[in-house]
Amino acid sequence: QSDIRAAHFDPDSRRIVGASWDGTARVWDATASYRRWSLSPTSDDCGLVSSPEPDDRVVAVRCGDHVTRVWDTARDQLIAELPSVTHVEGDFASAFPVVSSAGDRAAIARGNEVEVYELPGGRLLRTIAQGAPVNVVAFAATGRDLASGAVDGSLLVARDNGALLSLPSAPGGIDAAALLPDGRVVASDAQRRLRVYDRLGTVVADLELPGRVMSLRISGAFLVTVPRCPGSATPPVLLDLTSYRIVAQLGGHVGRVLSARWVTDGRILTAGSDGTARLWDGTTGQLRQVYRGSSRFLADATLAPGGFVVAGGADGLLRFWDPASGQLLWTLQVDKSPLLALHVDGDDIVTRGFSGELSRWTLPRSEPVIEAWEDHEHRAIVRR
């Protein structure tokens, strides 16, 4: 109930004993009480990279020139070690290793080629050659069809049956690509053009975007862009893929938007360098709620078990908000370095960090945590 004047670890660094002016000595568990599994960091700096799609059960971890490790996070098991992605020179981001929706294939960009591997195990199944360094790789939302784009603007679709479709080249290099369930292809280029191709490769729409794009995230008939990080801080764009029109720009973040993902009921959650997460209507682009709590960037946000909004970022904290009111409910320190991505697996949250590590967190029942957090905040206000 007062200041702590001394605190010490035990010899094994598993407990802390503290003495206070209130006349008590207390012993705390110093281990991460909610962490159930964690792999060792790959490097001190794996880069502030974001995958074309939000992390899912099977995660391919890219870290510089180190091997690409593919993990089945539902089993906390390493299922393949694959070559590293080749770095792309110039004003383009290097490709990210991608995994098929079923988790049975992985694709790695290696120079002017894309290598497709079987999962688990990592057996090389196919090599797709392109005429320039490949910097974009994307699996279809369902199945094993694969799109790849290169810095010369060329764009290929490799069908699972072995067929290879060459689409009309873009005047600028490809920045992002996505395959729709009906076989259409969407791609954006360095000239800020977004094109939609039908299943035969004919251009059916050509739109100008406010800025370059890092990834394209699709839900049904709608698409939201994640802006490219370098350069100007342009907002995400919501597009209707039925009428081929821009519905809205999701403006409001101060600075760059680092993540945009679809959540339940056709809504969109974004996270940005201004330390906020924001909830948007996925059909109109209207802002629904703002979640504040960090003075540094948030890299990813999603819905946690229980329906809470959860986000992670620069300070290694997971923050939880009430989705309706936007009130910050509690925080959980999960890393000393930045958190880059997170996803929900059942009742757990799996995080991916700046050093390439993955960790699984089993959350306690929300009610006592919220009560303890509110009590802590109340005490802090009283002391001030």
mmCIF file of C-alpha atoms in Angstrom, residues 12 39 41 72 76 83 85 94 120 142 155 163 166 191 216 219 229 235 252 263 285 307 327 359 364 371:
data_model
loop_
_atom_site.group_PDB
_atom_site.id
_atom_site.type_symbol
_atom_site.label_atom_id
_atom_site.label_comp_id
_atom_site.label_asym_id
_atom_site.label_seq_id
_atom_site.Cartn_x
_atom_site.Cartn_y
_atom_site.Cartn_z
ATOM 1 C CA ASP A 12 17.226 -18.689 -10.160
ATOM 2 C CA LEU A 39 10.960 -20.139 -29.781
ATOM 3 C CA PRO A 41 15.007 -15.267 -31.436
ATOM 4 C CA ASP A 72 2.645 -24.866 -37.301
ATOM 5 C CA ASP A 76 4.026 -25.239 -31.747
ATOM 6 C CA PRO A 83 15.984 -21.025 -48.203
ATOM 7 C CA VAL A 85 14.087 -14.863 -49.603
ATOM 8 C CA SER A 94 11.545 -7.839 -51.073
ATOM 9 C CA PRO A 120 5.347 -30.269 -43.903
ATOM 10 C CA THR A 142 -8.445 -20.956 -51.376
ATOM 11 C CA LEU A 155 2.911 -10.786 -63.623
ATOM 12 C CA ALA A 163 -0.700 -24.206 -66.268
ATOM 13 C CA SER A 166 1.241 -14.508 -68.265
ATOM 14 C CA GLN A 191 2.967 3.905 -60.866
ATOM 15 C CA LEU A 216 -3.999 -6.171 -50.829
ATOM 16 C CA SER A 219 -13.056 -10.042 -48.139
ATOM 17 C CA CYS A 229 5.646 2.081 -45.636
ATOM 18 C CA PRO A 235 -4.282 6.146 -46.074
ATOM 19 C CA GLY A 252 -7.607 9.488 -39.744
ATOM 20 C CA VAL A 263 -12.613 -8.897 -38.822
ATOM 21 C CA GLY A 285 -15.358 3.058 -45.026
ATOM 22 C CA GLY A 307 -14.383 -10.007 -28.574
ATOM 23 C CA GLN A 327 -11.743 2.039 -23.279
ATOM 24 C CA SER A 359 5.254 -16.964 -28.699
ATOM 25 C CA PRO A 364 -6.758 -15.647 -18.080
ATOM 26 C CA GLU A 371 -10.802 -5.554 -12.216
#
